[in-house]
mmCIF file with all atom_site columns, C-alpha atoms in Angstrom:
data_model
loop_
_atom_site.group_PDB
_atom_site.id
_atom_site.type_symbol
_atom_site.label_atom_id
_atom_site.label_alt_id
_atom_site.label_comp_id
_atom_site.label_asym_id
_atom_site.label_entity_id
_atom_site.label_seq_id
_atom_site.pdbx_PDB_ins_code
_atom_site.Cartn_x
_atom_site.Cartn_y
_atom_site.Cartn_z
_atom_site.occupancy
_atom_site.B_iso_or_equiv
_atom_site.pdbx_formal_charge
_atom_site.auth_seq_id
_atom_site.auth_comp_id
_atom_site.auth_asym_id
_atom_site.auth_atom_id
_atom_site.pdbx_PDB_model_num
ATOM 1  C CA . MET A 1 1  ? -177.675 17.792  -17.213 1.00 60.00 ? 1  MET A CA 1
ATOM 2  C CA . ASN A 1 2  ? -180.334 17.954  -14.960 1.00 70.00 ? 2  ASN A CA 1
ATOM 3  C CA . LYS A 1 3  ? -182.061 20.665  -16.971 1.00 72.00 ? 3  LYS A CA 1
ATOM 4  C CA . ALA A 1 4  ? -182.123 19.068  -20.026 1.00 69.00 ? 4  ALA A CA 1
ATOM 5  C CA . ARG A 1 5  ? -184.059 16.308  -18.569 1.00 65.00 ? 5  ARG A CA 1
ATOM 6  C CA . PHE A 1 6  ? -187.304 18.225  -17.312 1.00 64.00 ? 6  PHE A CA 1
ATOM 7  C CA . LEU A 1 7  ? -187.161 19.762  -20.901 1.00 66.00 ? 7  LEU A CA 1
ATOM 8  C CA . LEU A 1 8  ? -187.055 16.435  -22.509 1.00 67.00 ? 8  LEU A CA 1
ATOM 9  C CA . LEU A 1 9  ? -189.490 14.877  -19.769 1.00 64.00 ? 9  LEU A CA 1
ATOM 10 C CA . PRO A 1 10 ? -192.669 16.896  -22.127 1.00 66.00 ? 10 PRO A CA 1
ATOM 11 C CA . LEU A 1 11 ? -191.567 15.738  -24.832 1.00 62.00 ? 11 LEU A CA 1
ATOM 12 C CA . VAL A 1 12 ? -191.258 11.796  -24.320 1.00 61.00 ? 12 VAL A CA 1
ATOM 13 C CA . LEU A 1 13 ? -194.817 12.207  -22.370 1.00 62.00 ? 13 LEU A CA 1
ATOM 14 C CA . LEU A 1 14 ? -196.251 13.995  -25.021 1.00 62.00 ? 14 LEU A CA 1
ATOM 15 C CA . GLY A 1 15 ? -195.008 11.565  -27.525 1.00 60.00 ? 15 GLY A CA 1
ATOM 16 C CA . GLY A 1 16 ? -196.306 8.544   -25.312 1.00 54.00 ? 16 GLY A CA 1
ATOM 17 C CA . CYS A 1 17 ? -200.013 10.169  -25.457 1.00 52.00 ? 17 CYS A CA 1
ATOM 18 C CA . ALA A 1 18 ? -199.724 10.602  -29.481 1.00 49.00 ? 18 ALA A CA 1
ATOM 19 C CA . THR A 1 19 ? -199.283 6.991   -29.600 1.00 47.00 ? 19 THR A CA 1
ATOM 20 C CA . THR A 1 20 ? -202.083 5.901   -27.597 1.00 46.00 ? 20 THR A CA 1
ATOM 21 C CA . ASN A 1 21 ? -205.527 4.713   -28.299 1.00 45.00 ? 21 ASN A CA 1
ATOM 22 C CA . PRO A 1 22 ? -208.294 7.215   -26.584 1.00 47.00 ? 22 PRO A CA 1
ATOM 23 C CA . GLY A 1 23 ? -210.537 4.362   -26.352 1.00 49.00 ? 23 GLY A CA 1
ATOM 24 C CA . GLY A 1 24 ? -213.680 5.377   -28.349 1.00 51.00 ? 24 GLY A CA 1
ATOM 25 C CA . GLY A 1 25 ? -214.523 5.850   -32.115 1.00 57.00 ? 25 GLY A CA 1
ATOM 26 C CA . ASP A 1 26 ? -213.445 2.609   -33.326 1.00 68.00 ? 26 ASP A CA 1
ATOM 27 C CA . VAL A 1 27 ? -216.608 2.589   -35.743 1.00 71.00 ? 27 VAL A CA 1
ATOM 28 C CA . PRO A 1 28 ? -216.830 -0.516  -37.911 1.00 71.00 ? 28 PRO A CA 1
ATOM 29 C CA . ALA A 1 29 ? -216.580 -0.086  -41.486 1.00 77.00 ? 29 ALA A CA 1
ATOM 30 C CA . ASN A 1 30 ? -220.152 -1.499  -42.627 1.00 86.00 ? 30 ASN A CA 1
ATOM 31 C CA . ALA A 1 31 ? -222.124 -0.380  -39.344 1.00 87.00 ? 31 ALA A CA 1
ATOM 32 C CA . ASP A 1 32 ? -225.620 0.502   -39.995 1.00 92.00 ? 32 ASP A CA 1
ATOM 33 C CA . VAL A 1 33 ? -225.962 3.856   -37.727 1.00 93.00 ? 33 VAL A CA 1
ATOM 34 C CA . THR A 1 34 ? -229.339 4.600   -36.176 1.00 93.00 ? 34 THR A CA 1
ATOM 35 C CA . SER A 1 35 ? -229.375 8.232   -34.841 1.00 95.00 ? 35 SER A CA 1
ATOM 36 C CA . LYS A 1 36 ? -231.815 9.791   -32.349 1.00 95.00 ? 36 LYS A CA 1
ATOM 37 C CA . THR A 1 37 ? -232.297 12.797  -30.150 1.00 95.00 ? 37 THR A CA 1
ATOM 38 C CA . MET A 1 38 ? -233.445 12.316  -26.716 1.00 93.00 ? 38 MET A CA 1
ATOM 39 C CA . GLY A 1 39 ? -235.539 15.212  -24.825 1.00 93.00 ? 39 GLY A CA 1
ATOM 40 C CA . ASN A 1 40 ? -232.758 16.307  -23.158 1.00 92.00 ? 40 ASN A CA 1
ATOM 41 C CA . GLY A 1 41 ? -230.737 17.597  -26.315 1.00 92.00 ? 41 GLY A CA 1
ATOM 42 C CA . ASP A 1 42 ? -228.393 13.842  -25.843 1.00 94.00 ? 42 ASP A CA 1
ATOM 43 C CA . LYS A 1 43 ? -227.682 12.325  -29.421 1.00 96.00 ? 43 LYS A CA 1
ATOM 44 C CA . VAL A 1 44 ? -227.410 8.656   -29.407 1.00 94.00 ? 44 VAL A CA 1
ATOM 45 C CA . ASP A 1 45 ? -226.185 6.919   -32.237 1.00 95.00 ? 45 ASP A CA 1
ATOM 46 C CA . GLU A 1 46 ? -226.388 3.084   -32.729 1.00 92.00 ? 46 GLU A CA 1
ATOM 47 C CA . TYR A 1 47 ? -223.792 1.105   -34.618 1.00 92.00 ? 47 TYR A CA 1
ATOM 48 C CA . ARG A 1 48 ? -225.153 -2.002  -35.897 1.00 90.00 ? 48 ARG A CA 1
ATOM 49 C CA . VAL A 1 49 ? -223.585 -4.544  -38.318 1.00 89.00 ? 49 VAL A CA 1
ATOM 50 C CA . ASN A 1 50 ? -225.497 -7.447  -39.680 1.00 88.00 ? 50 ASN A CA 1
ATOM 51 C CA . GLY A 1 51 ? -228.427 -6.507  -37.062 1.00 87.00 ? 51 GLY A CA 1
ATOM 52 C CA . GLU A 1 52 ? -226.429 -7.008  -34.017 1.00 87.00 ? 52 GLU A CA 1
ATOM 53 C CA . LEU A 1 53 ? -225.465 -4.014  -31.694 1.00 87.00 ? 53 LEU A CA 1
ATOM 54 C CA . GLU A 1 54 ? -221.677 -3.254  -31.568 1.00 87.00 ? 54 GLU A CA 1
ATOM 55 C CA . MET A 1 55 ? -221.440 0.119   -29.783 1.00 88.00 ? 55 MET A CA 1
ATOM 56 C CA . VAL A 1 56 ? -223.297 2.954   -28.819 1.00 89.00 ? 56 VAL A CA 1
ATOM 57 C CA . ARG A 1 57 ? -222.173 6.704   -28.836 1.00 91.00 ? 57 ARG A CA 1
ATOM 58 C CA . VAL A 1 58 ? -223.898 8.933   -26.597 1.00 91.00 ? 58 VAL A CA 1
ATOM 59 C CA . THR A 1 59 ? -223.075 12.782  -27.009 1.00 92.00 ? 59 THR A CA 1
ATOM 60 C CA . PRO A 1 60 ? -224.505 14.953  -24.368 1.00 92.00 ? 60 PRO A CA 1
ATOM 61 C CA . ALA A 1 61 ? -225.983 18.165  -24.979 1.00 91.00 ? 61 ALA A CA 1
ATOM 62 C CA . ARG A 1 62 ? -223.101 19.265  -22.931 1.00 89.00 ? 62 ARG A CA 1
ATOM 63 C CA . GLY A 1 63 ? -219.747 17.775  -22.627 1.00 84.00 ? 63 GLY A CA 1
ATOM 64 C CA . ALA A 1 64 ? -217.770 15.224  -24.630 1.00 84.00 ? 64 ALA A CA 1
ATOM 65 C CA . PRO A 1 65 ? -219.268 12.307  -26.093 1.00 87.00 ? 65 PRO A CA 1
ATOM 66 C CA . TYR A 1 66 ? -218.796 8.912   -24.846 1.00 85.00 ? 66 TYR A CA 1
ATOM 67 C CA . PHE A 1 67 ? -218.763 4.996   -26.162 1.00 86.00 ? 67 PHE A CA 1
ATOM 68 C CA . LEU A 1 68 ? -220.500 1.559   -24.677 1.00 84.00 ? 68 LEU A CA 1
ATOM 69 C CA . TYR A 1 69 ? -219.303 -1.448  -26.578 1.00 83.00 ? 69 TYR A CA 1
ATOM 70 C CA . ASP A 1 70 ? -221.292 -4.791  -26.670 1.00 82.00 ? 70 ASP A CA 1
ATOM 71 C CA . ARG A 1 71 ? -218.256 -7.034  -27.446 1.00 79.00 ? 71 ARG A CA 1
ATOM 72 C CA . ASP A 1 72 ? -219.795 -10.374 -26.777 1.00 79.00 ? 72 ASP A CA 1
ATOM 73 C CA . HIS A 1 73 ? -222.975 -9.424  -29.121 1.00 78.00 ? 73 HIS A CA 1
ATOM 74 C CA . ASP A 1 74 ? -225.851 -10.366 -26.357 1.00 79.00 ? 74 ASP A CA 1
ATOM 75 C CA . GLY A 1 75 ? -227.708 -7.037  -27.467 1.00 76.00 ? 75 GLY A CA 1
ATOM 76 C CA . HIS A 1 76 ? -226.806 -5.587  -24.087 1.00 74.00 ? 76 HIS A CA 1
ATOM 77 C CA . THR A 1 77 ? -224.057 -3.244  -23.395 1.00 74.00 ? 77 THR A CA 1
ATOM 78 C CA . ASP A 1 78 ? -221.192 -4.419  -21.687 1.00 72.00 ? 78 ASP A CA 1
ATOM 79 C CA . ALA A 1 79 ? -222.099 -1.647  -18.681 1.00 60.00 ? 79 ALA A CA 1
ATOM 80 C CA . GLU A 1 80 ? -225.459 -3.215  -18.372 1.00 56.00 ? 80 GLU A CA 1
ATOM 81 C CA . LYS A 1 81 ? -224.796 -6.849  -17.725 1.00 56.00 ? 81 LYS A CA 1
ATOM 82 C CA . ASP A 1 82 ? -221.838 -6.272  -15.168 1.00 56.00 ? 82 ASP A CA 1
ATOM 83 C CA . LYS A 1 83 ? -223.766 -3.736  -12.915 1.00 63.00 ? 83 LYS A CA 1
ATOM 84 C CA . VAL A 1 84 ? -220.372 -1.546  -13.533 1.00 61.00 ? 84 VAL A CA 1
ATOM 85 C CA . ASN A 1 85 ? -220.276 1.508   -15.751 1.00 56.00 ? 85 ASN A CA 1
ATOM 86 C CA . LYS A 1 86 ? -217.329 0.747   -18.431 1.00 62.00 ? 86 LYS A CA 1
ATOM 87 C CA . VAL A 1 87 ? -217.582 4.276   -20.405 1.00 63.00 ? 87 VAL A CA 1
ATOM 88 C CA . HIS A 1 88 ? -214.977 4.898   -22.733 1.00 65.00 ? 88 HIS A CA 1
ATOM 89 C CA . TRP A 1 89 ? -214.317 8.462   -23.035 1.00 69.00 ? 89 TRP A CA 1
ATOM 90 C CA . GLN A 1 90 ? -212.960 10.059  -26.304 1.00 70.00 ? 90 GLN A CA 1
ATOM 91 C CA . LEU A 1 91 ? -210.846 13.197  -24.462 1.00 72.00 ? 91 LEU A CA 1
ATOM 92 C CA . TYR A 1 92 ? -208.661 14.178  -27.821 1.00 71.00 ? 92 TYR A CA 1
ATOM 93 C CA . SER A 1 93 ? -208.126 13.133  -31.009 1.00 72.00 ? 93 SER A CA 1
ATOM 94 C CA . TRP A 1 94 ? -206.149 14.312  -34.257 1.00 72.00 ? 94 TRP A CA 1
#
């Protein structure tokens, strides 16, 4: 019985991971995308809806892409206002 629990545990954890939202990549359907490449090779994509900033996706030259959001539509990402870097990393996707 104990052996069966240890075999079942990874399957349950894997199922939980498959149902969670990785936190990034919720691109608005009607967004205007502005892309630019920085001097160090990082790619920055700004997503705007009706001229208002929705989110920014930063794809570093090395490393995983991350997302910054502007949820209250004041033109500044949430990390800039709160002085706390609220970066959403997309670790994996299907």
